[in-house]
PDB file of C-alpha atoms in Angstrom:
ATOM      1  CA  MET A 199    -243.564 -57.216 -23.248  1.00  0.00           C
ATOM      2  CA  SER A 200    -241.332 -58.947 -20.735  1.00  0.00           C
ATOM      3  CA  GLN A 201    -237.714 -57.907 -20.376  1.00  0.00           C
ATOM      4  CA  THR A 202    -236.603 -61.136 -22.044  1.00  0.00           C
ATOM      5  CA  VAL A 203    -238.872 -60.553 -25.023  1.00  0.00           C
ATOM      6  CA  ARG A 204    -237.664 -56.954 -25.349  1.00  0.00           C
ATOM      7  CA  LEU A 205    -234.050 -58.111 -25.306  1.00  0.00           C
ATOM      8  CA  LEU A 206    -234.677 -60.839 -27.844  1.00  0.00           C
ATOM      9  CA  SER A 207    -236.664 -58.505 -30.066  1.00  0.00           C
ATOM     10  CA  LYS A 208    -233.593 -56.332 -30.505  1.00  0.00           C
ATOM     11  CA  ILE A 209    -231.545 -59.312 -31.646  1.00  0.00           C
ATOM     12  CA  PHE A 210    -233.858 -61.695 -33.410  1.00  0.00           C
ATOM     13  CA  PRO A 211    -236.525 -60.268 -35.803  1.00  0.00           C
ATOM     14  CA  PRO A 212    -238.726 -63.400 -35.479  1.00  0.00           C
ATOM     15  CA  VAL A 213    -239.119 -62.658 -31.799  1.00  0.00           C
ATOM     16  CA  ARG A 214    -240.305 -59.130 -32.611  1.00  0.00           C
ATOM     17  CA  ARG A 215    -242.971 -60.669 -34.803  1.00  0.00           C
ATOM     18  CA  LEU A 216    -243.854 -62.996 -31.951  1.00  0.00           C
ATOM     19  CA  ALA A 217    -244.442 -60.047 -29.639  1.00  0.00           C
ATOM     20  CA  GLU A 218    -246.435 -58.076 -32.223  1.00  0.00           C
ATOM     21  CA  ASP A 219    -248.559 -60.824 -33.660  1.00  0.00           C
ATOM     22  CA  HIS A 220    -248.459 -64.232 -32.018  1.00  0.00           C
ATOM     23  CA  VAL A 221    -251.259 -65.458 -34.259  1.00  0.00           C
ATOM     24  CA  ALA A 222    -249.099 -65.046 -37.333  1.00  0.00           C
ATOM     25  CA  LEU A 223    -246.247 -66.875 -35.629  1.00  0.00           C
ATOM     26  CA  HIS A 224    -248.450 -69.928 -35.027  1.00  0.00           C
ATOM     27  CA  LYS A 225    -248.922 -70.181 -38.790  1.00  0.00           C
ATOM     28  CA  GLN A 226    -245.208 -70.577 -39.428  1.00  0.00           C
ATOM     29  CA  SER A 227    -243.862 -73.984 -40.290  1.00  0.00           C
ATOM     30  CA  ARG A 228    -242.574 -76.374 -37.664  1.00  0.00           C
ATOM     31  CA  ASP A 229    -239.017 -75.924 -38.982  1.00  0.00           C
ATOM     32  CA  GLU A 230    -239.166 -72.144 -38.519  1.00  0.00           C
ATOM     33  CA  LEU A 231    -240.380 -72.562 -34.956  1.00  0.00           C
ATOM     34  CA  LYS A 232    -237.533 -74.965 -34.221  1.00  0.00           C
ATOM     35  CA  LYS A 233    -235.044 -72.441 -35.608  1.00  0.00           C
ATOM     36  CA  LEU A 234    -236.482 -69.700 -33.401  1.00  0.00           C
ATOM     37  CA  ARG A 235    -236.271 -71.933 -30.348  1.00  0.00           C
ATOM     38  CA  LYS A 236    -232.613 -72.710 -31.095  1.00  0.00           C
ATOM     39  CA  SER A 237    -231.865 -68.983 -31.314  1.00  0.00           C
ATOM     40  CA  TYR A 238    -233.584 -68.363 -27.988  1.00  0.00           C
ATOM     41  CA  ILE A 239    -231.716 -71.196 -26.267  1.00  0.00           C
ATOM     42  CA  SER A 240    -228.444 -69.889 -27.716  1.00  0.00           C
ATOM     43  CA  LEU A 241    -229.028 -66.457 -26.157  1.00  0.00           C
ATOM     44  CA  GLN A 242    -229.912 -68.030 -22.809  1.00  0.00           C
ATOM     45  CA  GLU A 243    -226.672 -69.983 -22.834  1.00  0.00           C
ATOM     46  CA  ARG A 244    -224.692 -66.861 -23.707  1.00  0.00           C
ATOM     47  CA  CYS A 245    -226.273 -64.961 -20.811  1.00  0.00           C
ATOM     48  CA  HIS A 246    -225.569 -67.762 -18.350  1.00  0.00           C
ATOM     49  CA  ASN A 247    -222.010 -68.087 -19.557  1.00  0.00           C
ATOM     50  CA  LEU A 248    -221.093 -64.446 -19.024  1.00  0.00           C
ATOM     51  CA  GLU A 249    -217.936 -64.397 -16.963  1.00  0.00           C
ATOM     52  CA  PRO A 250    -218.552 -63.465 -13.315  1.00  0.00           C
ATOM     53  CA  TRP A 251    -216.731 -60.400 -12.057  1.00  0.00           C
ATOM     54  CA  GLN A 252    -213.427 -61.153 -10.350  1.00  0.00           C
ATOM     55  CA  PRO A 253    -212.300 -58.803  -7.536  1.00  0.00           C
ATOM     56  CA  GLU A 254    -208.675 -58.741  -8.675  1.00  0.00           C
ATOM     57  CA  ARG A 255    -209.696 -57.328 -12.058  1.00  0.00           C
ATOM     58  CA  ALA A 256    -210.240 -53.589 -12.367  1.00  0.00           C
ATOM     59  CA  ARG A 257    -211.839 -53.895 -15.810  1.00  0.00           C
ATOM     60  CA  LEU A 258    -214.186 -56.178 -17.697  1.00  0.00           C
ATOM     61  CA  GLU A 259    -213.275 -57.404 -21.145  1.00  0.00           C
ATOM     62  CA  GLY A 260    -216.372 -56.165 -22.913  1.00  0.00           C
ATOM     63  CA  PRO A 261    -219.574 -54.562 -21.595  1.00  0.00           C
ATOM     64  CA  ALA A 262    -221.088 -57.715 -20.067  1.00  0.00           C
ATOM     65  CA  PHE A 263    -221.615 -58.212 -16.329  1.00  0.00           C
ATOM     66  CA  ARG A 264    -222.956 -61.132 -14.365  1.00  0.00           C
ATOM     67  CA  ALA A 265    -222.760 -61.500 -10.593  1.00  0.00           C
ATOM     68  CA  ASP A 266    -225.042 -61.698  -7.541  1.00  0.00           C
ATOM     69  CA  SER A 267    -228.096 -62.781  -9.584  1.00  0.00           C
ATOM     70  CA  LEU A 268    -227.688 -59.744 -11.852  1.00  0.00           C
ATOM     71  CA  SER A 269    -226.924 -60.040 -15.557  1.00  0.00           C
ATOM     72  CA  THR A 270    -226.732 -56.987 -17.806  1.00  0.00           C
ATOM     73  CA  SER A 271    -225.141 -55.794 -21.020  1.00  0.00           C
ATOM     74  CA  HIS A 272    -224.633 -52.325 -19.529  1.00  0.00           C
ATOM     75  CA  THR A 273    -221.069 -51.311 -18.763  1.00  0.00           C
ATOM     76  CA  PRO A 274    -220.267 -51.273 -15.010  1.00  0.00           C
ATOM     77  CA  GLY A 275    -217.942 -48.292 -15.132  1.00  0.00           C
ATOM     78  CA  PHE A 276    -217.585 -48.222 -11.358  1.00  0.00           C
ATOM     79  CA  LEU A 277    -215.362 -51.314 -11.589  1.00  0.00           C
ATOM     80  CA  GLN A 278    -212.656 -49.034 -12.955  1.00  0.00           C
ATOM     81  CA  ASP A 279    -212.951 -46.562 -10.085  1.00  0.00           C
ATOM     82  CA  ALA A 280    -209.989 -46.703  -7.693  1.00  0.00           C
ATOM     83  CA  GLY A 281    -212.146 -45.671  -4.727  1.00  0.00           C
ATOM     84  CA  PHE A 282    -214.607 -48.475  -5.364  1.00  0.00           C
ATOM     85  CA  ILE A 283    -211.854 -51.043  -5.840  1.00  0.00           C
ATOM     86  CA  ALA A 284    -210.207 -50.093  -2.549  1.00  0.00           C
ATOM     87  CA  ALA A 285    -213.536 -50.096  -0.693  1.00  0.00           C
ATOM     88  CA  TYR A 286    -214.608 -53.447  -2.055  1.00  0.00           C
ATOM     89  CA  GLN A 287    -211.254 -54.965  -1.189  1.00  0.00           C
ATOM     90  CA  ALA A 288    -211.575 -53.601   2.337  1.00  0.00           C
ATOM     91  CA  GLY A 289    -214.821 -55.551   2.667  1.00  0.00           C
ATOM     92  CA  VAL A 290    -213.166 -58.709   1.385  1.00  0.00           C
ATOM     93  CA  ASP A 291    -210.207 -58.261   3.732  1.00  0.00           C
ATOM     94  CA  ALA A 292    -212.509 -57.726   6.726  1.00  0.00           C
ATOM     95  CA  ILE A 293    -214.229 -61.096   6.395  1.00  0.00           C
ATOM     96  CA  GLY A 294    -211.622 -63.119   4.508  1.00  0.00           C
ATOM     97  CA  GLU A 295    -213.794 -63.928   1.496  1.00  0.00           C
ATOM     98  CA  ASP A 296    -215.610 -62.326  -1.421  1.00  0.00           C
ATOM     99  CA  PHE A 297    -219.421 -62.345  -1.468  1.00  0.00           C
ATOM    100  CA  ASN A 298    -219.306 -61.294  -5.140  1.00  0.00           C
ATOM    101  CA  TRP A 299    -221.644 -58.317  -4.525  1.00  0.00           C
ATOM    102  CA  PRO A 300    -220.021 -55.587  -6.661  1.00  0.00           C
ATOM    103  CA  TRP A 301    -223.160 -53.850  -7.877  1.00  0.00           C
ATOM    104  CA  ARG A 302    -224.866 -54.038  -4.484  1.00  0.00           C
ATOM    105  CA  VAL A 303    -221.792 -52.552  -2.850  1.00  0.00           C
ATOM    106  CA  HIS A 304    -221.587 -49.859  -5.553  1.00  0.00           C
ATOM    107  CA  ILE A 305    -225.133 -48.773  -4.710  1.00  0.00           C
ATOM    108  CA  ALA A 306    -224.435 -48.810  -0.980  1.00  0.00           C
ATOM    109  CA  LEU A 307    -221.326 -46.677  -1.458  1.00  0.00           C
ATOM    110  CA  TRP A 308    -223.230 -44.182  -3.604  1.00  0.00           C
ATOM    111  CA  VAL A 309    -225.976 -43.921  -0.986  1.00  0.00           C
ATOM    112  CA  ALA A 310    -223.438 -43.545   1.824  1.00  0.00           C
ATOM    113  CA  ARG A 311    -221.686 -40.748  -0.075  1.00  0.00           C
ATOM    114  CA  GLN A 312    -224.983 -38.867  -0.468  1.00  0.00           C
ATOM    115  CA  ALA A 313    -225.810 -39.380   3.207  1.00  0.00           C
ATOM    116  CA  LEU A 314    -222.487 -37.838   4.164  1.00  0.00           C
ATOM    117  CA  GLU A 315    -223.877 -34.518   2.923  1.00  0.00           C
ATOM    118  CA  LEU A 316    -226.467 -34.684   5.702  1.00  0.00           C
ATOM    119  CA  ARG A 317    -225.987 -34.336   9.434  1.00  0.00           C
ATOM    120  CA  GLY A 318    -226.198 -37.521  11.458  1.00  0.00           C
ATOM    121  CA  ASP A 319    -224.527 -40.842  12.164  1.00  0.00           C
ATOM    122  CA  PHE A 320    -224.598 -44.128  10.249  1.00  0.00           C
ATOM    123  CA  VAL A 321    -226.256 -47.398  11.296  1.00  0.00           C
ATOM    124  CA  GLU A 322    -226.109 -50.917   9.909  1.00  0.00           C
ATOM    125  CA  CYS A 323    -228.739 -53.269  11.294  1.00  0.00           C
ATOM    126  CA  GLY A 324    -227.523 -56.711  10.354  1.00  0.00           C
ATOM    127  CA  ALA A 325    -223.837 -55.986   9.973  1.00  0.00           C
ATOM    128  CA  GLY A 326    -222.930 -59.665   9.849  1.00  0.00           C
ATOM    129  CA  ARG A 327    -219.190 -60.133   9.616  1.00  0.00           C
ATOM    130  CA  GLY A 328    -218.753 -56.553   8.454  1.00  0.00           C
ATOM    131  CA  PHE A 329    -218.359 -56.819   4.685  1.00  0.00           C
ATOM    132  CA  LEU A 330    -220.463 -53.770   3.830  1.00  0.00           C
ATOM    133  CA  SER A 331    -219.453 -51.797   6.930  1.00  0.00           C
ATOM    134  CA  ALA A 332    -215.771 -52.125   6.071  1.00  0.00           C
ATOM    135  CA  ALA A 333    -216.382 -51.093   2.466  1.00  0.00           C
ATOM    136  CA  VAL A 334    -218.361 -47.985   3.440  1.00  0.00           C
ATOM    137  CA  GLN A 335    -215.874 -46.946   6.100  1.00  0.00           C
ATOM    138  CA  GLN A 336    -212.979 -47.254   3.653  1.00  0.00           C
ATOM    139  CA  TYR A 337    -214.850 -45.375   0.941  1.00  0.00           C
ATOM    140  CA  LEU A 338    -215.738 -42.444   3.192  1.00  0.00           C
ATOM    141  CA  ASP A 339    -212.407 -42.326   5.050  1.00  0.00           C
ATOM    142  CA  TRP A 340    -214.462 -42.832   8.181  1.00  0.00           C
ATOM    143  CA  PRO A 341    -212.002 -41.647  10.875  1.00  0.00           C
ATOM    144  CA  ASN A 342    -212.034 -38.193   9.295  1.00  0.00           C
ATOM    145  CA  THR A 343    -215.835 -37.860   9.271  1.00  0.00           C
ATOM    146  CA  SER A 344    -216.094 -37.280  13.033  1.00  0.00           C
ATOM    147  CA  ARG A 345    -219.230 -39.416  13.132  1.00  0.00           C
ATOM    148  CA  THR A 346    -220.276 -42.718  14.680  1.00  0.00           C
ATOM    149  CA  PHE A 347    -220.875 -45.867  12.667  1.00  0.00           C
ATOM    150  CA  TRP A 348    -223.104 -48.308  14.553  1.00  0.00           C
ATOM    151  CA  MET A 349    -222.839 -52.021  13.695  1.00  0.00           C
ATOM    152  CA  LEU A 350    -225.738 -54.034  15.131  1.00  0.00           C
ATOM    153  CA  ASP A 351    -226.232 -57.798  14.937  1.00  0.00           C
ATOM    154  CA  THR A 352    -226.730 -60.931  17.000  1.00  0.00           C
ATOM    155  CA  PHE A 353    -223.512 -62.042  15.287  1.00  0.00           C
ATOM    156  CA  ASP A 354    -224.778 -65.619  15.305  1.00  0.00           C
ATOM    157  CA  GLY A 355    -227.800 -65.547  13.013  1.00  0.00           C
ATOM    158  CA  LEU A 356    -231.557 -65.188  13.163  1.00  0.00           C
ATOM    159  CA  VAL A 357    -233.573 -65.585  16.337  1.00  0.00           C
ATOM    160  CA  GLU A 358    -236.053 -68.473  16.151  1.00  0.00           C
ATOM    161  CA  SER A 359    -238.891 -66.575  17.839  1.00  0.00           C
ATOM    162  CA  GLN A 360    -238.721 -63.781  15.251  1.00  0.00           C
ATOM    163  CA  ILE A 361    -239.125 -65.986  12.197  1.00  0.00           C
ATOM    164  CA  SER A 362    -242.740 -66.031  11.048  1.00  0.00           C
ATOM    165  CA  ARG A 363    -244.566 -69.159   9.972  1.00  0.00           C
ATOM    166  CA  GLU A 364    -244.503 -67.907   6.390  1.00  0.00           C
ATOM    167  CA  GLU A 365    -240.757 -67.311   6.523  1.00  0.00           C
ATOM    168  CA  LYS A 366    -240.165 -70.763   7.962  1.00  0.00           C
ATOM    169  CA  ALA A 367    -242.226 -72.232   5.141  1.00  0.00           C
ATOM    170  CA  ILE A 368    -239.914 -70.700   2.546  1.00  0.00           C
ATOM    171  CA  GLY A 369    -236.771 -71.901   4.262  1.00  0.00           C
ATOM    172  CA  ARG A 370    -235.707 -69.256   6.788  1.00  0.00           C
ATOM    173  CA  LYS A 371    -233.892 -70.848   9.704  1.00  0.00           C
ATOM    174  CA  ALA A 372    -232.118 -69.654  12.820  1.00  0.00           C
ATOM    175  CA  GLY A 373    -228.518 -70.096  13.899  1.00  0.00           C
ATOM    176  CA  LYS A 374    -226.396 -72.841  12.424  1.00  0.00           C
ATOM    177  CA  GLU A 375    -229.376 -74.404  10.677  1.00  0.00           C
ATOM    178  CA  GLY A 376    -229.627 -71.203   8.681  1.00  0.00           C
ATOM    179  CA  ASN A 377    -225.889 -71.269   7.917  1.00  0.00           C
ATOM    180  CA  PHE A 378    -225.113 -68.561  10.482  1.00  0.00           C
ATOM    181  CA  TYR A 379    -222.176 -68.939  12.805  1.00  0.00           C
ATOM    182  CA  GLU A 380    -220.805 -67.115  15.816  1.00  0.00           C
ATOM    183  CA  CYS A 381    -218.671 -64.233  14.565  1.00  0.00           C
ATOM    184  CA  ALA A 382    -218.758 -61.626  17.338  1.00  0.00           C
ATOM    185  CA  GLU A 383    -215.139 -62.021  18.362  1.00  0.00           C
ATOM    186  CA  ALA A 384    -213.932 -61.956  14.768  1.00  0.00           C
ATOM    187  CA  VAL A 385    -215.879 -58.738  14.138  1.00  0.00           C
ATOM    188  CA  ARG A 386    -214.547 -57.119  17.306  1.00  0.00           C
ATOM    189  CA  LYS A 387    -211.018 -58.039  16.286  1.00  0.00           C
ATOM    190  CA  VAL A 388    -211.425 -56.263  12.942  1.00  0.00           C
ATOM    191  CA  PHE A 389    -213.472 -53.219  14.022  1.00  0.00           C
ATOM    192  CA  ALA A 390    -213.222 -52.656  17.764  1.00  0.00           C
ATOM    193  CA  HIS A 391    -210.221 -50.335  17.573  1.00  0.00           C
ATOM    194  CA  ARG A 392    -211.378 -48.346  14.569  1.00  0.00           C
ATOM    195  CA  GLN A 393    -212.139 -44.735  15.321  1.00  0.00           C
ATOM    196  CA  GLY A 394    -215.829 -43.834  15.248  1.00  0.00           C
ATOM    197  CA  VAL A 395    -217.116 -47.430  15.117  1.00  0.00           C
ATOM    198  CA  ARG A 396    -219.440 -48.906  17.752  1.00  0.00           C
ATOM    199  CA  ILE A 397    -220.374 -52.588  17.832  1.00  0.00           C
ATOM    200  CA  VAL A 398    -223.659 -53.603  19.475  1.00  0.00           C
ATOM    201  CA  ARG A 399    -224.441 -57.259  19.950  1.00  0.00           C
ATOM    202  CA  GLY A 400    -227.968 -58.417  20.645  1.00  0.00           C
ATOM    203  CA  MET A 401    -231.392 -59.145  19.278  1.00  0.00           C
ATOM    204  CA  ILE A 402    -233.281 -56.310  17.623  1.00  0.00           C
ATOM    205  CA  PRO A 403    -235.321 -54.514  18.927  1.00  0.00           C
ATOM    206  CA  ASP A 404    -233.785 -55.049  22.403  1.00  0.00           C
ATOM    207  CA  SER A 405    -230.333 -53.847  21.331  1.00  0.00           C
ATOM    208  CA  LEU A 406    -231.581 -50.710  19.574  1.00  0.00           C
ATOM    209  CA  THR A 407    -231.722 -48.733  22.809  1.00  0.00           C
ATOM    210  CA  GLU A 408    -227.914 -48.916  22.982  1.00  0.00           C
ATOM    211  CA  VAL A 409    -227.722 -46.618  19.953  1.00  0.00           C
ATOM    212  CA  THR A 410    -227.310 -43.195  21.523  1.00  0.00           C
ATOM    213  CA  SER A 411    -227.222 -41.140  18.317  1.00  0.00           C
ATOM    214  CA  GLU A 412    -230.140 -38.741  18.123  1.00  0.00           C
ATOM    215  CA  GLU A 413    -229.655 -38.054  14.411  1.00  0.00           C
ATOM    216  CA  VAL A 414    -229.112 -40.677  11.713  1.00  0.00           C
ATOM    217  CA  ALA A 415    -228.313 -39.955   8.065  1.00  0.00           C
ATOM    218  CA  PHE A 416    -227.772 -43.482   6.750  1.00  0.00           C
ATOM    219  CA  CYS A 417    -229.309 -46.784   7.773  1.00  0.00           C
ATOM    220  CA  SER A 418    -228.624 -50.118   6.105  1.00  0.00           C
ATOM    221  CA  ILE A 419    -231.030 -52.901   7.083  1.00  0.00           C
ATOM    222  CA  ASP A 420    -230.181 -56.515   6.296  1.00  0.00           C
ATOM    223  CA  LEU A 421    -231.744 -58.766   8.927  1.00  0.00           C
ATOM    224  CA  ASN A 422    -233.129 -61.530   6.665  1.00  0.00           C
ATOM    225  CA  CYS A 423    -236.384 -61.458   8.626  1.00  0.00           C
ATOM    226  CA  ALA A 424    -239.378 -59.115   8.430  1.00  0.00           C
ATOM    227  CA  ALA A 425    -240.185 -58.514  12.114  1.00  0.00           C
ATOM    228  CA  PRO A 426    -236.844 -57.063  13.297  1.00  0.00           C
ATOM    229  CA  GLU A 427    -236.463 -55.090  10.068  1.00  0.00           C
ATOM    230  CA  ILE A 428    -239.726 -53.247  10.576  1.00  0.00           C
ATOM    231  CA  GLU A 429    -238.934 -52.757  14.250  1.00  0.00           C
ATOM    232  CA  SER A 430    -235.670 -51.132  13.156  1.00  0.00           C
ATOM    233  CA  GLY A 431    -237.548 -48.833  10.794  1.00  0.00           C
ATOM    234  CA  ASP A 432    -240.022 -47.868  13.513  1.00  0.00           C
ATOM    235  CA  PHE A 433    -237.268 -47.238  16.058  1.00  0.00           C
ATOM    236  CA  PHE A 434    -235.143 -45.027  13.834  1.00  0.00           C
ATOM    237  CA  TRP A 435    -237.998 -43.163  12.136  1.00  0.00           C
ATOM    238  CA  ASP A 436    -237.880 -40.190  14.506  1.00  0.00           C
ATOM    239  CA  ARG A 437    -234.078 -40.176  14.528  1.00  0.00           C
ATOM    240  CA  LEU A 438    -233.719 -40.112  10.763  1.00  0.00           C
ATOM    241  CA  VAL A 439    -232.953 -36.562   9.629  1.00  0.00           C
ATOM    242  CA  HIS A 440    -234.823 -34.995   6.744  1.00  0.00           C
ATOM    243  CA  GLY A 441    -233.610 -36.681   3.559  1.00  0.00           C
ATOM    244  CA  ALA A 442    -231.896 -39.567   5.393  1.00  0.00           C
ATOM    245  CA  TYR A 443    -231.308 -42.709   3.330  1.00  0.00           C
ATOM    246  CA  VAL A 444    -232.465 -46.202   4.271  1.00  0.00           C
ATOM    247  CA  LEU A 445    -231.094 -49.082   2.196  1.00  0.00           C
ATOM    248  CA  LEU A 446    -232.877 -52.442   2.331  1.00  0.00           C
ATOM    249  CA  ASP A 447    -230.699 -55.338   1.264  1.00  0.00           C
ATOM    250  CA  ASP A 448    -233.346 -58.047   0.806  1.00  0.00           C
ATOM    251  CA  TYR A 449    -236.269 -55.993  -0.501  1.00  0.00           C
ATOM    252  CA  SER A 450    -237.000 -57.929  -3.699  1.00  0.00           C
ATOM    253  CA  HIS A 451    -234.801 -61.009  -3.481  1.00  0.00           C
ATOM    254  CA  ASN A 452    -236.507 -64.281  -4.318  1.00  0.00           C
ATOM    255  CA  GLY A 453    -237.375 -66.099  -1.119  1.00  0.00           C
ATOM    256  CA  PHE A 454    -237.627 -62.893   0.908  1.00  0.00           C
ATOM    257  CA  GLU A 455    -241.153 -61.927  -0.077  1.00  0.00           C
ATOM    258  CA  PRO A 456    -242.419 -61.393   3.513  1.00  0.00           C
ATOM    259  CA  GLN A 457    -239.870 -58.611   3.945  1.00  0.00           C
ATOM    260  CA  ARG A 458    -241.007 -56.840   0.782  1.00  0.00           C
ATOM    261  CA  VAL A 459    -244.650 -57.066   1.842  1.00  0.00           C
ATOM    262  CA  ALA A 460    -243.812 -55.752   5.316  1.00  0.00           C
ATOM    263  CA  TRP A 461    -241.793 -52.844   3.935  1.00  0.00           C
ATOM    264  CA  ASP A 462    -244.517 -51.958   1.449  1.00  0.00           C
ATOM    265  CA  GLN A 463    -246.946 -51.753   4.364  1.00  0.00           C
ATOM    266  CA  PHE A 464    -244.448 -49.614   6.288  1.00  0.00           C
ATOM    267  CA  ALA A 465    -244.098 -47.338   3.262  1.00  0.00           C
ATOM    268  CA  ALA A 466    -247.861 -46.975   2.965  1.00  0.00           C
ATOM    269  CA  ARG A 467    -248.114 -45.930   6.631  1.00  0.00           C
ATOM    270  CA  HIS A 468    -245.482 -43.241   6.145  1.00  0.00           C
ATOM    271  CA  SER A 469    -246.455 -42.126   2.622  1.00  0.00           C
ATOM    272  CA  LEU A 470    -243.122 -43.328   1.218  1.00  0.00           C
ATOM    273  CA  GLN A 471    -242.077 -44.757  -2.097  1.00  0.00           C
ATOM    274  CA  ILE A 472    -239.470 -47.520  -2.087  1.00  0.00           C
ATOM    275  CA  LEU A 473    -237.162 -47.644  -5.083  1.00  0.00           C
ATOM    276  CA  ASN A 474    -236.942 -51.276  -6.232  1.00  0.00           C
ATOM    277  CA  LEU A 475    -233.419 -51.795  -7.548  1.00  0.00           C
ATOM    278  CA  PRO A 476    -232.384 -54.564  -9.994  1.00  0.00           C
ATOM    279  CA  THR A 477    -229.868 -55.772  -7.414  1.00  0.00           C
ATOM    280  CA  GLY A 478    -232.770 -56.829  -5.182  1.00  0.00           C
ATOM    281  CA  GLN A 479    -232.202 -53.884  -2.859  1.00  0.00           C
ATOM    282  CA  GLY A 480    -234.767 -51.291  -1.908  1.00  0.00           C
ATOM    283  CA  LEU A 481    -234.068 -47.617  -1.191  1.00  0.00           C
ATOM    284  CA  TRP A 482    -236.156 -44.939   0.499  1.00  0.00           C
ATOM    285  CA  ARG A 483    -235.591 -41.502   2.038  1.00  0.00           C
ATOM    286  CA  LYS A 484    -237.086 -39.848   5.072  1.00  0.00           C
ATOM    287  CA  PRO A 485    -239.387 -37.037   3.894  1.00  0.00           C
TER     288      PRO A 485
END
């Protein structure tokens, strides 16, 4: 059964009968079918009308959550955690707006905390304006870790030559056409004087050689394009320590299918298993 059918089956008995015996359902009267359809539409509307999470609120009124293409009835307890709240706000403050990514950031912070138990530095390929970098650094009290946090990006969007024909066909565009804008100076202004943070501007893979760390414990990859993402994975493979975490931001997002296919092929080459998260992220560890 699909997730929708499972959810409905817990609430509406007729839907359970639909899943168990669709033949019997077809024998019901037209009026009964109309009633079932109304119930289904009502639940859809309720799901779509769940109140999005607001950053200034530390709690949700009720166990419902809807944000960043994720809707669930499970209680997001992390929204009440002071450390998470401070970290998320640090990300918002760094870029001057809220991406409304609470659950994605929660996962990234959890992964970063686990990686801190390992030796090695941190890398973000596709740092953008620094939303996630700022959140992680705040959460881990970065200056006191005595490590280096590398922030890599072109800081003005995708590179035309790296976008495949398939990616272009599904709408991936470079530069301003892809809604990317020059942000290098803004990022330097926010991060350049932070202890243990190194900013590297340039196209991947060319810029990767500027990363001097020989051991990496955490790598976040969010490049919106398959080719440079896989090149990042190949480059850092030997530098990733045993058990190092690699977090893929776009792994199963709609419209990013070429990246998922490319990472699945990468995983097959290295005998890895990628954890497909409901946030659209993917997570794997270096064996």
